[in-house]
XYZ file of C-alpha atoms in Angstrom:
597
model
C -42.066 38.826 29.059
C -44.045 35.724 31.421
C -46.771 37.979 32.175
C -47.169 40.158 29.443
C -50.080 40.012 28.634
C -51.735 40.351 32.519
C -49.681 43.650 32.640
C -51.199 44.980 28.909
C -54.908 44.186 28.431
C -54.922 46.254 25.614
C -52.283 43.627 24.133
C -54.075 40.542 25.464
C -57.145 42.390 23.984
C -55.277 43.355 20.178
C -54.260 39.720 20.387
C -57.603 38.043 20.707
C -59.283 40.386 18.385
C -56.562 39.194 15.998
C -56.999 35.315 16.552
C -60.641 36.295 15.529
C -60.534 37.636 12.746
C -57.830 35.261 11.309
C -60.135 32.527 12.523
C -62.960 33.787 11.512
C -61.947 34.737 7.873
C -60.293 31.408 7.677
C -63.866 29.590 8.518
C -65.484 32.035 5.457
C -62.755 30.834 3.242
C -61.444 27.415 3.438
C -62.450 24.967 1.182
C -64.537 21.879 2.611
C -64.764 18.770 1.168
C -65.793 15.737 1.549
C -62.921 13.776 1.179
C -58.887 14.566 1.354
C -57.874 15.285 -2.378
C -55.925 12.443 -3.838
C -52.737 13.366 -5.964
C -52.602 11.322 -8.938
C -50.111 8.945 -9.840
C -51.918 7.108 -12.830
C -52.343 7.283 -16.324
C -53.844 4.865 -18.916
C -52.670 5.105 -22.794
C -55.070 3.092 -24.742
C -54.318 2.745 -28.544
C -56.398 1.057 -30.824
C -55.212 -1.025 -33.577
C -58.063 -2.202 -35.596
C -58.193 -5.924 -37.033
C -54.341 -6.848 -35.525
C -53.967 -10.364 -33.534
C -52.695 -9.660 -29.481
C -49.069 -10.446 -30.853
C -49.462 -7.454 -34.174
C -50.657 -5.096 -31.508
C -47.429 -6.208 -28.744
C -44.639 -5.985 -31.321
C -45.604 -3.016 -33.410
C -47.442 -0.689 -30.426
C -46.943 -2.127 -26.641
C -43.223 -2.116 -27.553
C -42.732 1.156 -29.233
C -44.319 2.842 -26.402
C -42.726 1.360 -23.195
C -38.983 1.679 -25.409
C -40.137 5.328 -24.956
C -41.724 5.620 -21.333
C -38.690 3.352 -19.970
C -36.608 6.845 -20.849
C -38.787 8.877 -18.255
C -37.091 8.475 -15.238
C -40.088 9.621 -12.811
C -41.886 6.682 -13.675
C -41.636 3.763 -10.946
C -43.973 1.323 -12.823
C -45.098 0.287 -16.139
C -48.110 -2.233 -17.077
C -49.313 -3.546 -20.015
C -51.815 -5.525 -21.939
C -52.399 -6.553 -25.388
C -55.835 -7.383 -27.216
C -57.357 -7.841 -30.511
C -56.820 -4.749 -31.729
C -55.895 -2.217 -28.714
C -53.269 -2.087 -26.647
C -53.215 -0.848 -23.097
C -50.833 0.605 -21.068
C -50.719 1.095 -17.477
C -48.144 3.798 -15.869
C -47.319 4.527 -12.606
C -44.893 7.501 -11.205
C -42.550 7.413 -7.899
C -44.359 8.274 -4.730
C -41.529 10.100 -4.117
C -42.272 13.294 -6.786
C -43.618 16.637 -5.652
C -46.163 17.927 -7.506
C -45.024 20.260 -9.417
C -42.794 16.842 -10.667
C -45.855 15.666 -11.573
C -46.762 17.938 -13.857
C -43.904 17.907 -15.477
C -43.389 14.068 -15.765
C -47.203 14.253 -17.654
C -46.020 16.268 -19.979
C -43.094 14.224 -20.619
C -45.334 11.417 -21.159
C -47.331 12.837 -23.722
C -44.181 14.109 -25.800
C -42.670 10.314 -25.349
C -46.382 9.668 -26.915
C -46.434 11.490 -29.631
C -42.241 10.176 -30.592
C -43.548 6.677 -30.896
C -46.624 7.307 -32.436
C -44.951 8.288 -35.465
C -42.809 4.778 -35.896
C -46.764 3.198 -36.400
C -48.096 0.982 -38.888
C -50.489 2.903 -41.399
C -53.558 3.456 -40.016
C -53.036 3.300 -36.585
C -54.243 6.529 -34.357
C -52.187 8.579 -31.624
C -52.442 6.537 -28.531
C -55.233 8.280 -26.034
C -53.795 9.528 -22.769
C -56.094 9.901 -19.507
C -54.354 10.750 -16.012
C -57.812 12.157 -14.291
C -58.724 8.932 -13.065
C -58.909 9.789 -9.665
C -61.274 11.872 -7.300
C -65.046 11.266 -7.496
C -67.226 13.927 -9.948
C -68.752 16.519 -7.296
C -72.220 16.551 -9.511
C -74.209 14.632 -12.241
C -77.184 15.437 -13.335
C -78.770 13.347 -16.810
C -80.728 14.878 -19.404
C -83.795 12.677 -20.684
C -86.865 12.302 -22.146
C -90.130 12.486 -20.695
C -91.975 9.034 -19.790
C -94.522 8.766 -22.648
C -92.133 10.324 -25.179
C -89.904 8.614 -27.425
C -86.314 10.049 -26.659
C -84.519 11.402 -29.838
C -80.620 10.585 -29.297
C -79.245 14.295 -30.914
C -81.826 16.370 -29.076
C -80.513 14.789 -25.668
C -77.096 15.021 -26.646
C -77.414 18.684 -27.922
C -78.893 19.423 -24.749
C -76.858 18.334 -23.005
C -73.412 19.695 -24.022
C -75.073 22.994 -24.294
C -75.144 22.570 -20.579
C -71.747 21.235 -20.570
C -70.312 24.323 -22.188
C -72.222 26.947 -19.341
C -70.992 24.420 -17.118
C -67.483 24.288 -17.792
C -67.871 28.367 -17.463
C -68.398 27.727 -13.943
C -65.243 29.546 -12.090
C -63.789 26.022 -9.851
C -64.627 23.939 -12.509
C -62.348 21.192 -13.069
C -63.820 19.242 -15.549
C -67.323 18.807 -17.148
C -67.992 15.040 -19.215
C -70.967 13.715 -20.473
C -71.876 9.683 -20.700
C -74.075 8.210 -22.777
C -74.002 10.937 -25.497
C -74.612 9.636 -29.502
C -71.965 10.771 -31.787
C -73.650 12.459 -34.932
C -71.512 11.418 -38.020
C -73.025 11.691 -41.995
C -72.913 8.167 -43.479
C -72.099 7.146 -47.062
C -73.910 4.135 -48.359
C -72.242 3.074 -51.412
C -73.799 0.959 -54.134
C -71.560 -2.252 -54.669
C -72.290 -2.819 -58.264
C -72.002 0.955 -59.470
C -68.740 0.721 -57.242
C -67.595 -2.549 -58.799
C -68.326 -1.039 -62.338
C -66.217 1.961 -62.046
C -63.331 -0.025 -60.766
C -63.233 1.678 -57.809
C -62.513 0.766 -54.072
C -64.145 1.975 -50.984
C -61.010 3.245 -49.893
C -60.293 5.514 -53.693
C -64.425 6.752 -52.139
C -63.268 7.867 -48.797
C -59.776 9.101 -49.893
C -61.741 11.838 -52.398
C -64.262 12.894 -49.957
C -61.342 13.540 -47.454
C -59.723 15.320 -50.248
C -62.934 17.005 -50.667
C -62.873 19.070 -47.091
C -61.241 22.146 -46.885
C -59.741 21.256 -43.564
C -57.381 18.722 -45.585
C -55.182 19.844 -48.648
C -56.271 17.940 -51.901
C -52.636 17.937 -53.331
C -49.606 20.193 -54.499
C -48.050 21.210 -57.515
C -43.844 21.423 -56.741
C -42.148 23.593 -58.758
C -38.561 24.794 -59.225
C -39.085 27.510 -57.140
C -42.303 27.057 -55.339
C -44.897 24.552 -53.742
C -48.134 25.813 -54.154
C -50.668 23.717 -51.847
C -54.060 22.917 -53.703
C -57.452 23.372 -52.194
C -60.842 22.903 -52.401
C -62.557 26.032 -51.408
C -65.861 25.829 -49.003
C -65.492 22.761 -46.308
C -67.802 20.397 -45.773
C -70.782 21.252 -43.735
C -74.321 19.969 -46.211
C -75.241 16.736 -47.195
C -75.767 18.136 -50.873
C -71.803 19.203 -50.314
C -70.654 15.967 -49.936
C -73.442 14.415 -52.289
C -71.425 16.982 -55.144
C -67.772 15.588 -54.121
C -67.020 14.081 -57.462
C -65.305 11.121 -57.732
C -64.300 10.065 -61.154
C -64.887 10.138 -64.915
C -67.495 7.813 -66.747
C -66.479 6.658 -70.350
C -68.441 9.203 -72.122
C -66.957 12.021 -69.842
C -69.445 13.082 -67.042
C -68.487 13.272 -64.032
C -69.335 10.756 -61.599
C -70.547 11.793 -57.969
C -70.303 10.869 -54.347
C -74.602 10.866 -54.765
C -74.702 9.374 -57.780
C -73.505 5.579 -56.435
C -74.176 6.190 -53.054
C -76.801 7.421 -50.390
C -75.422 10.018 -48.073
C -77.287 10.479 -44.433
C -76.861 11.597 -40.858
C -76.381 9.015 -38.614
C -75.291 8.277 -34.989
C -71.788 6.284 -34.526
C -72.607 2.570 -34.012
C -72.047 0.787 -32.021
C -71.799 3.644 -29.454
C -69.143 4.080 -27.229
C -71.644 4.382 -23.880
C -74.947 4.303 -22.952
C -76.949 5.355 -19.834
C -79.995 4.805 -18.340
C -82.192 5.905 -15.839
C -84.350 3.559 -14.781
C -84.334 1.512 -17.490
C -84.556 4.694 -19.888
C -82.159 6.618 -21.941
C -80.451 9.600 -20.621
C -77.474 11.535 -21.188
C -74.901 12.002 -17.872
C -73.254 15.349 -17.458
C -70.535 15.098 -14.569
C -68.822 17.587 -13.387
C -65.923 17.645 -11.201
C -65.040 20.603 -8.860
C -61.351 22.050 -8.261
C -59.707 21.008 -5.356
C -59.338 23.221 -2.126
C -62.744 24.910 -2.758
C -66.126 25.040 -0.669
C -68.376 22.120 -2.366
C -71.469 23.967 -1.139
C -70.042 27.403 -2.567
C -69.841 25.661 -5.529
C -72.565 23.462 -6.022
C -75.038 26.556 -5.349
C -73.655 27.889 -8.125
C -73.943 24.927 -10.681
C -77.505 24.410 -9.262
C -78.448 27.777 -10.234
C -77.104 27.392 -13.828
C -78.931 24.155 -14.214
C -82.386 25.343 -13.320
C -81.805 28.659 -15.549
C -81.459 26.059 -18.400
C -83.957 23.304 -17.209
C -86.226 26.704 -17.998
C -85.109 26.836 -21.008
C -85.604 23.057 -22.468
C -88.443 22.507 -24.471
C -91.708 20.583 -22.581
C -90.682 16.943 -23.220
C -87.075 17.117 -21.726
C -86.349 16.883 -18.211
C -83.249 17.696 -15.965
C -82.720 15.003 -13.840
C -80.433 15.381 -10.523
C -78.317 12.187 -10.294
C -75.541 12.684 -7.297
C -74.714 16.219 -5.124
C -71.607 15.812 -3.441
C -72.614 18.841 -1.291
C -75.433 17.426 0.267
C -72.961 14.426 1.738
C -70.226 16.734 2.845
C -72.278 18.865 4.543
C -73.787 16.068 6.396
C -70.802 14.210 7.315
C -69.191 17.910 8.361
C -71.973 18.552 10.444
C -71.769 14.985 11.805
C -68.232 15.957 12.848
C -68.584 19.107 14.381
C -71.691 18.119 16.533
C -68.858 15.139 17.865
C -66.295 17.553 18.619
C -69.302 20.160 20.896
C -69.671 16.763 22.538
C -66.083 16.592 23.545
C -66.167 19.834 24.342
C -69.049 20.252 26.712
C -67.911 16.873 28.453
C -64.495 18.388 29.172
C -66.062 21.562 30.735
C -68.314 19.464 32.666
C -65.639 17.573 34.041
C -63.691 20.604 34.525
C -66.109 21.915 36.733
C -66.564 19.034 39.238
C -62.944 18.483 39.315
C -61.095 22.494 39.001
C -64.594 24.448 39.704
C -66.000 27.087 37.676
C -64.289 29.479 36.974
C -61.306 27.522 36.259
C -63.730 25.524 33.330
C -64.730 29.234 31.913
C -60.836 29.884 31.092
C -60.753 26.308 29.261
C -63.791 26.616 27.412
C -62.701 29.987 26.335
C -59.142 27.847 25.209
C -60.821 25.241 23.405
C -63.100 26.776 20.981
C -60.263 29.362 20.438
C -57.482 27.089 19.750
C -59.944 25.436 16.914
C -60.420 28.812 15.539
C -56.761 29.711 15.198
C -55.993 25.859 13.967
C -58.305 26.364 11.190
C -56.376 29.909 9.595
C -53.466 27.441 10.628
C -54.611 24.864 8.257
C -55.486 27.598 5.701
C -52.043 28.629 5.434
C -50.734 24.639 5.460
C -53.417 23.982 2.506
C -55.647 21.682 4.052
C -59.216 22.198 3.700
C -61.985 20.969 6.017
C -63.173 17.377 5.142
C -63.692 14.430 7.294
C -60.180 13.590 7.974
C -58.480 17.229 9.436
C -61.498 17.303 11.279
C -60.761 13.783 12.456
C -57.536 15.398 13.685
C -58.933 18.371 15.256
C -61.178 15.763 17.616
C -57.795 13.973 18.078
C -56.083 16.403 19.226
C -59.056 17.975 21.591
C -58.226 15.602 24.260
C -54.199 16.942 24.295
C -54.716 20.128 23.752
C -56.966 20.432 26.688
C -53.906 19.459 29.119
C -51.920 22.468 28.284
C -54.491 24.109 29.898
C -55.740 22.694 32.672
C -51.902 22.236 33.807
C -51.394 25.627 32.949
C -54.486 27.177 34.799
C -54.255 24.837 37.745
C -50.723 25.858 38.346
C -51.180 29.136 38.468
C -54.527 28.610 41.217
C -51.942 26.635 43.341
C -49.426 29.589 43.741
C -52.420 31.836 44.240
C -53.368 29.549 46.849
C -49.926 29.582 48.497
C -50.023 33.217 49.006
C -48.103 34.546 45.819
C -49.224 37.873 44.597
C -51.017 37.605 40.488
C -48.289 38.790 38.602
C -45.469 36.456 40.578
C -48.311 33.668 40.519
C -48.060 33.988 36.631
C -44.230 34.587 36.187
C -43.679 31.111 38.626
C -46.483 29.267 36.634
C -45.264 29.916 33.244
C -41.476 29.658 34.404
C -41.594 26.405 35.947
C -43.967 24.481 32.768
C -42.628 26.084 29.690
C -39.985 23.847 29.222
C -42.387 20.373 29.982
C -44.544 21.816 27.981
C -42.418 22.238 25.061
C -40.951 19.065 25.576
C -44.679 17.109 25.481
C -45.649 18.918 22.396
C -42.363 18.370 20.353
C -42.346 14.687 21.615
C -46.256 14.516 20.102
C -45.070 16.467 16.842
C -42.577 14.085 16.344
C -44.830 11.565 16.972
C -47.310 12.563 14.061
C -44.563 13.647 11.466
C -44.202 10.313 9.857
C -48.253 10.209 8.956
C -47.211 13.450 7.717
C -44.042 12.109 5.842
C -45.960 9.652 3.959
C -46.335 9.203 0.505
C -48.601 8.313 -1.955
C -52.229 8.291 -2.019
C -51.658 7.061 1.848
C -50.196 9.674 3.083
C -52.239 12.161 1.257
C -55.223 10.867 3.211
C -54.559 10.330 6.770
C -51.584 13.151 6.536
C -54.330 15.943 6.900
C -54.828 14.070 10.284
C -51.424 14.584 11.355
C -51.348 18.345 10.400
C -54.532 19.532 12.276
C -52.867 17.689 14.931
C -49.598 19.238 15.018
C -51.341 22.561 14.282
C -53.634 22.312 17.226
C -50.767 20.877 19.291
C -48.459 23.788 18.353
C -51.484 26.709 18.844
C -52.281 25.212 22.288
C -49.239 25.379 23.422
C -48.717 29.106 22.570
C -52.107 30.138 23.713
C -50.941 28.012 27.102
C -48.058 30.207 27.406
C -49.954 33.744 26.993
C -53.571 33.878 27.093
C -54.077 31.162 29.410
C -52.060 32.557 32.348
C -53.121 36.052 31.522
C -57.283 34.866 32.434
C -55.963 32.730 35.362
C -54.444 35.823 37.159
C -57.662 37.607 36.323
C -60.298 34.703 37.382
C -59.187 33.162 39.407
C -59.594 33.469 43.450
C -56.754 33.850 45.646
C -56.880 32.320 49.305
C -57.572 35.571 50.579
C -60.763 35.952 49.076
C -62.221 33.216 51.556
C -64.560 31.429 49.338
C -64.517 27.846 49.579
C -67.672 27.077 47.066
C -67.292 23.331 45.615
C -68.688 25.336 42.555
C -65.610 27.961 42.523
C -62.955 25.297 43.376
C -64.234 22.378 42.950
C -65.443 19.235 44.541
C -62.399 17.269 46.482
C -63.260 13.961 46.012
C -61.705 13.200 49.591
C -62.232 9.209 49.198
C -61.057 9.160 45.577
C -57.692 11.169 46.768
C -56.961 8.906 49.520
C -57.721 5.757 47.119
C -55.083 7.353 45.110
C -52.405 7.881 47.276
C -52.571 4.050 48.683
C -52.086 2.868 44.626
C -49.134 5.772 44.039
C -47.517 4.197 47.280
C -48.376 0.459 46.725
C -46.873 1.428 42.910
C -43.245 2.545 44.292
C -43.082 -0.136 46.701
C -43.770 -3.018 43.964
C -41.919 -1.682 41.110
C -41.812 -4.587 39.048
C -44.982 -6.244 39.478
C -46.559 -1.828 38.779
C -44.518 -2.673 34.868
C -45.881 -5.742 34.652
C -49.242 -3.883 35.037
C -48.860 -0.583 33.474
C -47.254 -3.496 29.963
C -50.183 -5.654 30.011
C -52.607 -3.059 28.456
C -50.984 -2.553 25.244
C -49.908 -6.405 24.969
C -53.577 -6.591 25.165
C -53.941 -4.176 22.598
C -51.619 -5.536 19.870
C -52.630 -9.085 20.285
C -56.146 -8.300 19.723
C -54.748 -6.500 16.354
C -55.168 -9.712 13.947
C -58.648 -9.614 15.376
C -59.605 -5.722 13.521
C -61.256 -5.616 9.891
C -58.740 -3.845 7.857
C -59.881 -0.913 5.682
C -58.438 1.215 4.074
C -61.193 4.365 4.021
C -63.962 4.573 6.788
C -67.056 3.310 6.748
C -69.584 5.825 4.617
C -73.437 5.594 5.902
C -75.288 6.948 2.893
C -78.540 6.651 0.577
C -76.176 4.828 -2.492
C -74.261 1.504 -3.369
C -72.626 0.757 -6.670
C -72.252 -2.114 -8.631
C -69.742 -3.296 -11.176
C -69.763 -5.954 -13.335
C -67.464 -7.464 -15.391
C -68.098 -9.295 -18.440
C -65.722 -11.634 -20.864
C -63.756 -9.460 -22.997
C -64.512 -8.657 -26.164
C -68.171 -8.530 -24.975
C -69.792 -6.620 -27.217
C -71.926 -2.834 -25.850
C -75.050 -4.808 -26.864
C -74.833 -7.192 -25.196
C -73.525 -5.553 -22.106
C -77.072 -3.209 -22.225
C -78.486 -6.374 -22.135
C -77.225 -7.080 -18.477
C -77.402 -3.602 -17.276
C -81.024 -3.939 -18.365
C -82.111 -7.137 -16.475
C -79.930 -5.927 -13.434
C -81.591 -2.684 -13.301
C -85.413 -4.437 -13.348
C -84.099 -6.995 -10.611
C -83.109 -3.622 -8.537
C -85.940 -1.823 -9.637
C -87.840 -4.973 -7.785
C -86.593 -4.389 -4.544
C -87.856 -2.854 -1.939
C -86.250 0.945 -0.732
C -84.662 1.334 -3.877
C -86.056 4.636 -5.741
C -84.058 5.072 -8.505
C -81.098 3.141 -10.691
C -78.700 5.111 -12.908
């Protein structure tokens, strides 16, 4: 078995072709993204209680929600804030549950919220549940009016919703959200004097309008055998239909309609929930997020094609402006990491040419990319996409995987120089190094396992580094026992070949070798001093650890920065808009800033 691939060249070629095919397929199909996908363990629950003070919100809403949520064992922490007119509950799931259990927990939480809402006071709606707060949007564009045209919020919002629907239909799109869109509504303004003369209240008018909508039942006739629901024919689709809704009967028998005592008109919800400004001008943002483990470049190309077609259909006076494209930053970052990897391979091969010779360097130079391409196939099987952390793991393992190829190549060459026949040299080298290589691989794998098993978001982020290292070490170990000795048997020179060129055998470095021999003798003669010298470097390293800057995410050099401003609780959105415009004006006067969104 130790010389199987050397003896059977067809099997060797088949193995190489299979590895190249699997690796090439993985390179074309494996997901590409900027950062690892972080498992979402957090959710927020917001329940409005108009007009209620914090104490009532706490007693009538927040406590009822917390009582139901505490019955779910997967929840590790619940925090809540009861403010004037609103209850906010934050939920954190346990870090030690699987992805399937996470989805089941979210479903249980939704059911618990529905149960708790049944005990809310009248007028309090069901809580709003949001568990999609992790991860950045992949693509953001804005629809806005030209600078010389007064923006019409209704038109901007309608075209934004049209583009939102098209992007939602794109395969691989997880979510598409609108920001700064204006919510249209029908505003009924009642004359207070007319209302008073009829002896009605605004709630009575609102109930009459509600019953006039076909989507809501108007009443019910109960009998001994049957109950009959009463509904108004035709839902509310036009303003005239609302104006014609009867609300009372006058003293002269005339039916009083909504239009008789009030004004009915289309309007926008005031105040708006969100506002978006691009360089100080109103806009509507369309933010899309890609599903995980997809190729961000390919998905971005498809969504840009949709946006270009949509922009061509938009009327003159409207502009579709790109705001953010994660694909550009992802490709730049991955290209930079790949360039570093290529530089590392070139340096390794250069050193090997000087130390082992050209033929040995060629063997290692073939094994390194072969290990990388097979490892990418392994990453795809493990569900790890290509991103900065997994590529970093591959670079880290580069210095580890070349060790196996180097020692196996050198061992085969040593046996050949001692006069062994090629097949025997391969057999002896593999037999001698199989156990040490296995031991070094297993110990290194075990050293990285804590990173793989690290729970929670931290494990999601750094775990892919360890997975990439482990996969590359296992692949390099397999290649060191199969492909590397076979190539060494074919390419390396024997002692009988008689060629002593440094290009083929490597530089001897006799003076350096002599110095190394003296150092080894001193080390053996003075073991205590040697141990102290060996331990001094890691001790210095640990001692200097507090001087390092703690940082969870690596630094990113990109042409964007983000500012978040917190205003006092209860600040109106109009005041928030004024502050944003002041910051906008300040930033636009700063040299080097092109766009402020």
